[in-house]
Coordinates of C-alpha atoms and ligand atoms in Angstrom, one line a residue:
M1 CA 2.5 10.9 -33.4
K2 CA 1.2 13.7 -31.2
L3 CA 3.7 14.4 -28.4
N4 CA 2.0 17.1 -26.2
Y5 CA -1.3 17.0 -24.4
D6 CA -3.1 19.1 -21.8
A7 CA -3.8 15.9 -19.8
I8 CA -2.5 12.3 -20.1
I9 CA -4.2 9.5 -18.2
I10 CA -2.2 6.4 -17.5
G11 CA -4.6 3.4 -17.3
S12 CA -8.1 2.9 -18.8
G13 CA -9.8 1.3 -15.8
P14 CA -12.9 2.8 -14.2
S15 CA -10.9 5.6 -12.5
G16 CA -9.0 6.6 -15.6
I17 CA -12.1 6.6 -17.8
A18 CA -14.1 8.6 -15.2
A19 CA -11.3 11.2 -14.9
A20 CA -11.0 11.6 -18.7
T21 CA -14.8 11.9 -19.0
A22 CA -14.9 14.7 -16.3
L23 CA -12.0 16.5 -18.0
K24 CA -13.9 16.5 -21.3
Q25 CA -17.1 17.7 -19.7
Q26 CA -15.1 20.6 -18.3
G27 CA -13.9 21.5 -21.8
I28 CA -10.4 19.9 -21.6
N29 CA -10.3 18.2 -25.0
D30 CA -6.7 17.7 -25.6
I31 CA -6.4 14.5 -23.7
V32 CA -5.4 10.9 -24.2
I33 CA -5.6 7.7 -22.2
L34 CA -2.6 5.3 -22.4
E35 CA -3.3 1.6 -21.9
R36 CA -0.9 -1.3 -21.9
E37 CA -3.6 -3.9 -22.7
S38 CA -5.1 -4.4 -26.2
Q39 CA -8.6 -3.2 -25.0
P40 CA -9.6 -0.4 -22.6
G41 CA -11.6 -1.1 -19.4
G42 CA -9.1 -2.3 -16.8
V43 CA -9.9 -5.1 -14.4
P44 CA -13.7 -5.1 -14.8
R45 CA -13.3 -6.2 -18.4
H46 CA -12.7 -9.7 -17.1
C47 CA -15.1 -9.6 -14.1
Q48 CA -18.4 -11.3 -15.0
H49 CA -20.1 -11.1 -11.7
P50 CA -23.0 -8.6 -11.5
T51 CA -21.4 -6.5 -8.8
F52 CA -20.8 -3.4 -10.8
G53 CA -22.9 -0.4 -11.7
L54 CA -24.9 0.1 -8.5
L55 CA -23.5 3.6 -7.7
A56 CA -23.0 4.8 -11.3
F57 CA -26.2 3.4 -13.0
K58 CA -28.3 2.3 -10.0
Q59 CA -28.5 -1.3 -11.3
P60 CA -26.2 -4.3 -11.0
M61 CA -24.3 -5.4 -14.1
K62 CA -21.3 -7.5 -15.1
G63 CA -17.9 -5.8 -15.3
S64 CA -17.8 -6.0 -19.1
T65 CA -21.2 -4.3 -19.4
F66 CA -20.1 -1.6 -16.9
V67 CA -17.0 -1.0 -19.1
Q68 CA -19.1 -0.6 -22.2
K69 CA -21.4 1.9 -20.4
I70 CA -18.7 4.1 -19.0
L71 CA -16.8 4.1 -22.3
A72 CA -20.1 5.2 -24.0
L73 CA -20.3 8.1 -21.6
S74 CA -16.7 9.1 -22.1
A75 CA -17.5 11.0 -25.4
D76 CA -14.9 9.2 -27.4
V77 CA -11.8 10.1 -25.3
P78 CA -9.0 8.6 -27.4
V79 CA -7.4 5.5 -25.8
M80 CA -3.9 4.5 -27.1
T81 CA -3.9 0.7 -26.4
N82 CA -0.9 -1.6 -26.4
T83 CA 1.0 1.4 -25.0
T84 CA 2.9 1.0 -21.7
V85 CA 4.3 3.9 -19.7
V86 CA 7.8 2.8 -18.7
E87 CA 9.1 5.9 -17.0
I88 CA 7.7 8.9 -15.3
R89 CA 9.9 12.0 -15.5
P90 CA 9.7 15.6 -14.1
E91 CA 7.4 18.2 -15.8
G92 CA 4.8 15.6 -17.0
K93 CA 7.2 13.8 -19.3
L94 CA 6.5 10.1 -19.9
L95 CA 8.5 7.5 -21.7
I96 CA 6.1 5.2 -23.5
S97 CA 6.7 1.8 -25.2
S98 CA 4.5 0.9 -28.1
D99 CA 4.7 -0.7 -31.6
K100 CA 6.4 2.6 -32.6
G101 CA 9.2 2.0 -30.2
I102 CA 10.1 4.1 -27.2
T103 CA 8.9 7.7 -27.3
E104 CA 8.8 10.6 -24.9
I105 CA 5.5 12.5 -24.6
Q106 CA 4.4 15.3 -22.3
G107 CA 1.2 16.3 -20.5
K108 CA 0.6 19.6 -18.7
R109 CA -1.0 17.3 -16.2
V110 CA -0.6 13.5 -15.9
L111 CA -3.1 11.3 -14.0
I112 CA -1.7 8.0 -12.8
A113 CA -4.5 5.4 -12.6
T114 CA -2.6 2.1 -12.9
G115 CA -4.8 0.1 -10.5
A116 CA -3.9 -2.7 -8.1
R117 CA -3.0 -6.4 -8.3
E118 CA -3.2 -9.4 -6.1
T119 CA -0.1 -10.6 -4.4
P120 CA 1.3 -13.5 -6.5
R121 CA 3.2 -16.5 -5.2
H122 CA 6.7 -15.1 -5.0
P123 CA 6.2 -12.4 -2.3
R124 CA 4.1 -14.8 -0.2
L125 CA 7.2 -16.9 0.3
V126 CA 5.6 -20.3 -0.2
S127 CA 8.2 -23.1 -0.4
G128 CA 8.3 -26.0 -2.9
L129 CA 8.8 -26.3 -6.6
R130 CA 7.8 -24.0 -9.4
P131 CA 5.3 -26.1 -11.5
Q132 CA 2.7 -24.7 -13.8
G133 CA -0.8 -24.0 -12.5
V134 CA -0.2 -21.2 -10.0
L135 CA -2.5 -18.3 -10.7
T136 CA -4.2 -15.3 -9.2
T137 CA -8.0 -14.6 -9.4
G138 CA -7.3 -12.0 -12.1
A139 CA -5.4 -14.5 -14.2
L140 CA -8.1 -17.1 -13.7
Q141 CA -10.8 -14.6 -14.8
Q142 CA -8.8 -13.8 -17.9
F143 CA -8.5 -17.5 -18.8
V144 CA -12.2 -18.2 -18.2
Y145 CA -13.9 -15.0 -19.4
L146 CA -11.6 -13.5 -22.0
N147 CA -10.0 -16.7 -23.5
R148 CA -12.8 -19.1 -22.8
Q149 CA -10.3 -21.6 -21.4
K150 CA -10.5 -24.0 -18.4
P151 CA -7.1 -23.6 -16.8
C152 CA -7.5 -26.3 -14.1
R153 CA -9.8 -29.1 -12.9
N154 CA -9.4 -29.3 -9.1
P155 CA -7.7 -26.2 -7.8
V156 CA -7.1 -25.0 -4.2
I157 CA -8.0 -21.4 -3.4
I158 CA -5.8 -19.5 -1.0
G159 CA -7.5 -16.7 0.9
S160 CA -11.0 -15.7 1.9
E161 CA -11.5 -12.1 0.7
I162 CA -14.5 -11.1 -1.4
V163 CA -12.4 -11.8 -4.5
S164 CA -11.6 -15.3 -3.2
F165 CA -15.3 -16.1 -3.3
S166 CA -15.5 -14.6 -6.8
A167 CA -12.8 -17.1 -7.7
I168 CA -15.1 -20.0 -6.6
W169 CA -17.8 -18.4 -8.8
T170 CA -15.5 -18.0 -11.8
L171 CA -14.4 -21.6 -11.5
R172 CA -18.0 -22.7 -11.4
N173 CA -18.7 -20.8 -14.6
A174 CA -15.9 -22.8 -16.2
G175 CA -17.5 -26.1 -14.9
V176 CA -14.8 -26.5 -12.2
K177 CA -15.4 -27.1 -8.5
A178 CA -12.6 -25.9 -6.2
K179 CA -11.0 -28.7 -4.1
A180 CA -10.7 -26.5 -1.0
M181 CA -10.4 -22.9 0.2
I182 CA -7.6 -22.2 2.7
E183 CA -7.5 -19.4 5.2
S184 CA -4.8 -18.9 7.8
Q185 CA -6.9 -16.8 10.1
A186 CA -9.7 -18.0 12.4
R187 CA -12.5 -16.3 10.4
I188 CA -12.9 -15.4 6.7
T189 CA -11.7 -12.0 5.7
A190 CA -14.9 -11.2 3.7
N191 CA -18.2 -10.7 5.4
R192 CA -19.2 -13.8 7.3
P193 CA -22.3 -14.6 5.2
L194 CA -20.1 -15.0 2.1
S195 CA -18.9 -18.3 3.6
L196 CA -22.3 -19.6 2.5
V197 CA -21.0 -19.4 -1.1
S198 CA -18.4 -22.0 -0.4
K199 CA -20.9 -24.1 1.5
L200 CA -23.5 -24.0 -1.2
M201 CA -21.0 -24.8 -3.9
G202 CA -19.6 -27.7 -1.8
V203 CA -16.1 -26.2 -1.4
P204 CA -14.6 -27.1 2.0
L205 CA -13.4 -24.0 3.8
H206 CA -10.3 -24.7 6.0
L207 CA -9.8 -21.9 8.6
N208 CA -6.7 -21.7 10.8
T209 CA -4.9 -23.5 8.0
K210 CA -1.7 -22.3 6.4
L211 CA -0.3 -23.2 3.0
V212 CA 3.3 -24.5 3.5
E213 CA 4.4 -26.0 0.2
I214 CA 3.4 -26.5 -3.4
G215 CA 4.4 -29.8 -4.9
G216 CA 4.6 -31.1 -8.5
L217 CA 7.2 -31.2 -11.2
E218 CA 5.7 -29.9 -14.5
R219 CA 2.2 -29.2 -13.2
V220 CA 0.9 -28.6 -9.6
E221 CA 0.1 -32.1 -8.0
Y222 CA -0.5 -31.2 -4.4
V223 CA -0.2 -28.7 -1.6
L224 CA 0.9 -29.2 1.9
V225 CA -1.1 -27.3 4.5
E226 CA -0.6 -27.0 8.3
R227 CA -3.5 -27.2 10.7
N228 CA -3.3 -27.6 14.5
G229 CA 0.4 -28.5 14.2
Q230 CA -0.3 -31.3 11.7
T231 CA 0.7 -31.3 8.1
E232 CA -1.8 -32.5 5.5
R233 CA -1.6 -33.1 1.8
I234 CA -4.3 -32.0 -0.5
D235 CA -4.1 -33.3 -4.1
C236 CA -4.9 -30.6 -6.7
D237 CA -3.8 -29.4 -10.1
A238 CA -3.7 -25.6 -9.4
V239 CA -3.2 -23.1 -6.7
I240 CA -5.1 -19.8 -6.9
F241 CA -3.7 -17.0 -4.8
T242 CA -6.5 -14.5 -4.1
G243 CA -6.5 -11.0 -2.8
E244 CA -3.8 -9.4 -0.6
F245 CA -4.0 -6.5 -3.1
T246 CA -1.2 -4.0 -3.6
G247 CA -1.2 -0.9 -5.7
E248 CA 0.6 -1.1 -9.1
Y249 CA 3.5 1.1 -7.9
S250 CA 6.3 0.0 -10.2
L251 CA 6.4 3.3 -12.1
I252 CA 6.2 5.3 -8.9
R253 CA 9.1 3.5 -7.2
K254 CA 11.6 4.4 -9.9
S255 CA 10.3 8.0 -10.4
H256 CA 11.1 11.3 -8.8
L257 CA 7.7 11.4 -7.0
D258 CA 7.6 11.1 -3.2
F259 CA 6.2 7.8 -2.1
I260 CA 5.6 5.9 1.2
A261 CA 8.7 3.9 1.7
H262 CA 7.2 0.6 2.9
S263 CA 4.5 0.4 0.3
G264 CA 5.5 2.4 -2.8
C265 CA 2.2 4.4 -2.7
P266 CA 2.7 7.9 -4.0
V267 CA 2.2 10.7 -1.5
V268 CA -1.1 12.4 -2.5
D269 CA -3.4 15.1 -1.0
A270 CA -7.2 14.9 -1.1
D271 CA -7.2 16.1 -4.7
G272 CA -4.9 13.2 -5.6
R273 CA -2.0 15.6 -6.3
C274 CA 1.5 14.1 -6.1
S275 CA 4.7 15.8 -4.9
D276 CA 5.3 17.0 -8.5
A277 CA 2.4 19.3 -9.2
A278 CA 2.1 18.0 -12.8
Y279 CA 1.1 14.6 -11.5
Y280 CA -2.1 13.2 -9.9
A281 CA -2.8 9.7 -8.7
L282 CA -6.2 8.0 -8.3
G283 CA -8.2 4.8 -8.1
N284 CA -7.2 1.5 -6.7
M285 CA -3.5 2.2 -6.9
L286 CA -4.1 4.4 -3.8
H287 CA -6.6 2.1 -2.0
P288 CA -6.5 -1.5 -3.2
A289 CA -9.0 -2.9 -3.6
D290 CA -12.1 -0.8 -3.5
M291 CA -15.0 -1.7 -5.7
G292 CA -15.2 -0.6 -9.4
D293 CA -18.0 1.8 -8.9
Q294 CA -16.2 3.5 -6.0
C295 CA -13.2 4.1 -8.2
Y296 CA -15.4 5.4 -11.0
Q297 CA -16.9 8.0 -8.7
E298 CA -13.5 9.0 -7.4
G299 CA -12.2 9.4 -10.9
K300 CA -14.8 11.9 -11.7
V301 CA -13.9 14.0 -8.6
I302 CA -10.2 13.9 -9.4
G303 CA -10.9 14.8 -13.1
L304 CA -12.8 17.9 -11.9
A305 CA -9.9 18.9 -9.7
V306 CA -7.4 18.5 -12.6
A307 CA -9.7 20.6 -14.9
R308 CA -9.9 23.3 -12.2
D309 CA -6.2 23.2 -11.9
L310 CA -5.7 23.5 -15.7
N311 CA -8.4 26.1 -16.3
D312 CA -7.2 28.4 -13.4
N313 CA -3.6 27.8 -14.3
A314 CA -3.1 28.1 -10.6
E315 CA 0.3 28.3 -9.1
S316 CA 0.2 25.2 -6.9
V317 CA 0.7 25.9 -3.3
L318 CA 2.1 22.7 -1.8
N319 CA 2.2 23.0 1.9
R320 CA 1.7 19.4 2.5
I321 CA 1.2 17.9 6.0
P322 CA 1.8 14.2 6.2
I323 CA -0.8 11.8 7.7
Q324 CA 0.8 9.4 10.0
H325 CA -1.0 6.3 11.4
D326 CA -0.7 3.8 14.2
K327 CA 0.3 0.1 14.0
H328 CA -3.3 -1.1 13.3
I329 CA -3.6 0.8 10.1
L330 CA -2.2 -0.5 6.7
F331 CA -2.7 2.7 4.8
T332 CA -4.6 5.9 4.4
A333 CA -5.7 7.7 1.2
P334 CA -4.9 10.5 0.9
T335 CA -1.5 10.3 2.6
C336 CA -1.2 14.1 3.2
V337 CA -3.3 17.2 3.4
N338 CA -2.5 20.3 1.4
T339 CA -3.2 23.3 3.7
S340 CA -3.8 25.6 0.7
A341 CA -7.1 23.8 0.4
A342 CA -7.5 23.5 4.2
A343 CA -11.0 25.1 4.3
D344 CA -12.6 22.0 2.6
P345 CA -13.4 19.0 4.7
F346 CA -12.1 15.8 3.2
N347 CA -12.8 12.1 3.4
L348 CA -10.1 9.7 4.6
N349 CA -10.1 6.2 3.3
I350 CA -8.3 3.8 5.7
R351 CA -7.6 0.1 5.7
V352 CA -6.5 -2.0 8.7
K353 CA -3.9 -4.8 9.0
H354 CA -6.0 -7.0 11.4
A355 CA -9.5 -6.9 12.9
V356 CA -9.8 -4.1 15.4
S357 CA -12.8 -2.3 16.8
G358 CA -12.7 1.1 18.6
Q359 CA -12.6 4.8 18.3
V360 CA -10.9 6.1 15.3
T361 CA -9.4 9.6 15.9
V362 CA -7.8 11.9 13.4
K363 CA -6.0 14.8 15.1
V364 CA -3.4 17.5 14.9
G365 CA -1.7 17.9 18.2
N366 CA -4.7 18.0 20.7
T367 CA -7.2 19.2 18.1
V368 CA -9.6 16.5 17.0
L369 CA -10.5 16.6 13.3
Y370 CA -12.6 13.4 13.3
Q371 CA -13.7 10.9 15.8
G372 CA -16.0 7.9 15.4
N373 CA -16.5 4.3 16.4
H374 CA -15.7 1.7 13.7
R375 CA -15.5 -2.0 13.5
C376 CA -12.5 -2.5 11.2
L377 CA -11.8 -5.6 9.4
P378 CA -8.8 -6.2 7.0
G379 CA -9.5 -5.8 3.3
R380 CA -12.5 -3.5 4.0
R381 CA -12.9 0.1 3.0
I382 CA -13.4 2.3 6.1
M383 CA -14.3 5.8 5.1
L384 CA -13.9 8.6 7.6
K385 CA -16.3 11.3 6.3
N386 CA -15.8 15.1 6.6
V387 CA -12.6 15.3 8.4
K388 CA -12.4 18.9 9.5
A389 CA -9.5 20.3 7.5
E390 CA -10.5 23.8 8.5
L391 CA -9.2 23.1 12.0
I392 CA -5.7 22.3 10.8
P393 CA -3.3 25.2 11.8
L394 CA -1.2 26.4 8.9
N395 CA 2.0 25.6 10.9
A396 CA 0.9 22.0 11.6
T397 CA 3.6 19.4 10.9
E398 CA 1.7 16.1 11.2
I399 CA -1.8 14.7 11.3
S400 CA -2.2 11.5 13.2
V401 CA -4.8 8.7 12.8
S402 CA -5.2 6.1 15.6
I403 CA -7.6 3.4 16.7
V404 CA -8.1 2.9 20.4
Ligands
FAD1 C1 -9.5 -10.1 -9.7 C2 -10.3 -8.9 -9.3 C3 -11.7 -9.1 -9.2 C4 -12.5 -8.0 -8.9 N1 -13.9 -8.1 -8.8 C5 -14.6 -7.0 -8.6 C6 -16.0 -7.1 -8.6 O1 -16.6 -8.2 -8.7 N2 -16.8 -6.0 -8.3 C7 -16.2 -4.8 -8.1 O2 -16.9 -3.7 -8.0 N3 -14.8 -4.6 -8.2 C8 -14.1 -5.7 -8.4 N4 -12.7 -5.6 -8.4 C9 -12.1 -4.3 -8.1 C10 -12.3 -3.4 -9.4 O3 -11.8 -4.2 -10.5 C11 -11.5 -2.2 -9.2 O4 -12.1 -1.4 -8.2 C12 -11.3 -1.3 -10.4 O5 -11.0 -2.0 -11.5 C13 -10.3 -0.2 -10.1 O6 -10.2 0.6 -11.2 P1 -8.9 1.4 -11.6 O7 -9.2 2.2 -12.7 O8 -8.3 2.1 -10.4 O9 -7.8 0.3 -11.9 P2 -7.8 -0.9 -13.0 O10 -9.2 -1.4 -13.3 O11 -6.9 -2.0 -12.4 O12 -7.2 -0.3 -14.3 C14 -5.8 0.0 -14.3 C15 -5.4 0.0 -15.8 O13 -4.1 0.6 -15.9 C16 -3.4 -0.1 -16.9 N5 -1.9 0.1 -16.6 C17 -1.2 -0.3 -15.5 N6 0.1 0.1 -15.6 C18 0.2 0.7 -16.8 C19 1.3 1.3 -17.5 N7 2.5 1.3 -17.0 N8 1.1 1.8 -18.7 C20 -0.2 1.7 -19.3 N9 -1.3 1.2 -18.7 C21 -1.1 0.7 -17.5 C22 -3.8 -1.6 -16.7 O14 -3.6 -2.4 -17.8 C23 -5.3 -1.4 -16.4 O15 -6.1 -1.4 -17.6 C24 -11.9 -6.7 -8.7 C25 -10.5 -6.6 -8.8 C26 -9.7 -7.7 -9.1 C27 -8.2 -7.5 -9.3

């Protein structure tokens, strides 16, 4: 087994494949993608809605078709499937687990593209028993599209993000009509017109309604929900928790890399570079959950940055200024700016915790780097374009982002 590479990419979703493709195109051939699943492609492999490909191929296509196309463009980058990275160590060393046991391999550069996942039941603190039939949309899609199974007959969907409506669609493709869609807020999280999907498919949408309990011994039998101070019972055989995406940070949290304490997201600059210059991070792990095409585009940009880094063999200058944000903002990507690259403007991807409209300002002290009006809704990508990095003084200690 080969143990040393110029670049190792962890994760074969759109961002990992794009980065590997860009590296190859820049003449970096000694690379490998590590993938814990048995097939490459990441999440889009089990997304059968034609919402992929618009940016990359200028036409809509299913996730599985998108994966085939981007793999075809990757010029046969080797993917080691059934291989899970279990530890990240200094100097680009990785502990991997595969059918060959546990092995340490090393990359001059390592790109972490481990994606995001929906929040399952446990962290949502829902009371009740632990029967079978509690899923996420991702698990539902795997049952329906990869295994051709019908995992339930009358489920309740929790949440109203875009992915929640894709759960209604996935169920429909399995011949199942959801019993209800439950949203604790007064409006759906996705764009309002999407509520037409639930209407057209005859799925009652309950706003201002909170899931309080899951009931059933072996299998889910009902849920209790609270609305206007009243508790109601809805009989169902499954609960599908949708959205509330978080990055797949398990590796980061137990590594030597700097990360944001409350989330686990690695501290990265605009090139995706982590606190250990051998490591980069990219894709949905940094900004859950952007669309597949957006992650594919980003992967290409980060791949180019890594190729430049490897080709120049540049001593990394890491004067990193943290980006702090106010209480409305959930996260920013990147989370810091490297002043060695301060001449280049950068794009700042932000996400909010709740609906808020106003002026978004990025500044250092009194110097404004970006200002613009935005209507911000949770779960949506808000991209602040061309933040003026050239205005950041070399002795700056903090960049702030606020919405007023
Ligand atoms: C349920 C769901 C539905 C979605 N629907 C749509 C849609 O309809 N349209 C759209 O545009 N976008 C959709 N998205 C978002 C889209 O899937 C993402 O934008 C895209 O997959 C992100 O790509 P990525 O490469 O960053 O991560 P991913 O696609 O998540 O890939 C990460 C890869 O890393 C692997 N991995 C993780 N940890 C390890 C490890 N320790 N060792 C080895 N491998 C590891 C994973 O197995 C996975 O293959 C959906 C997402 C979800 C979760």
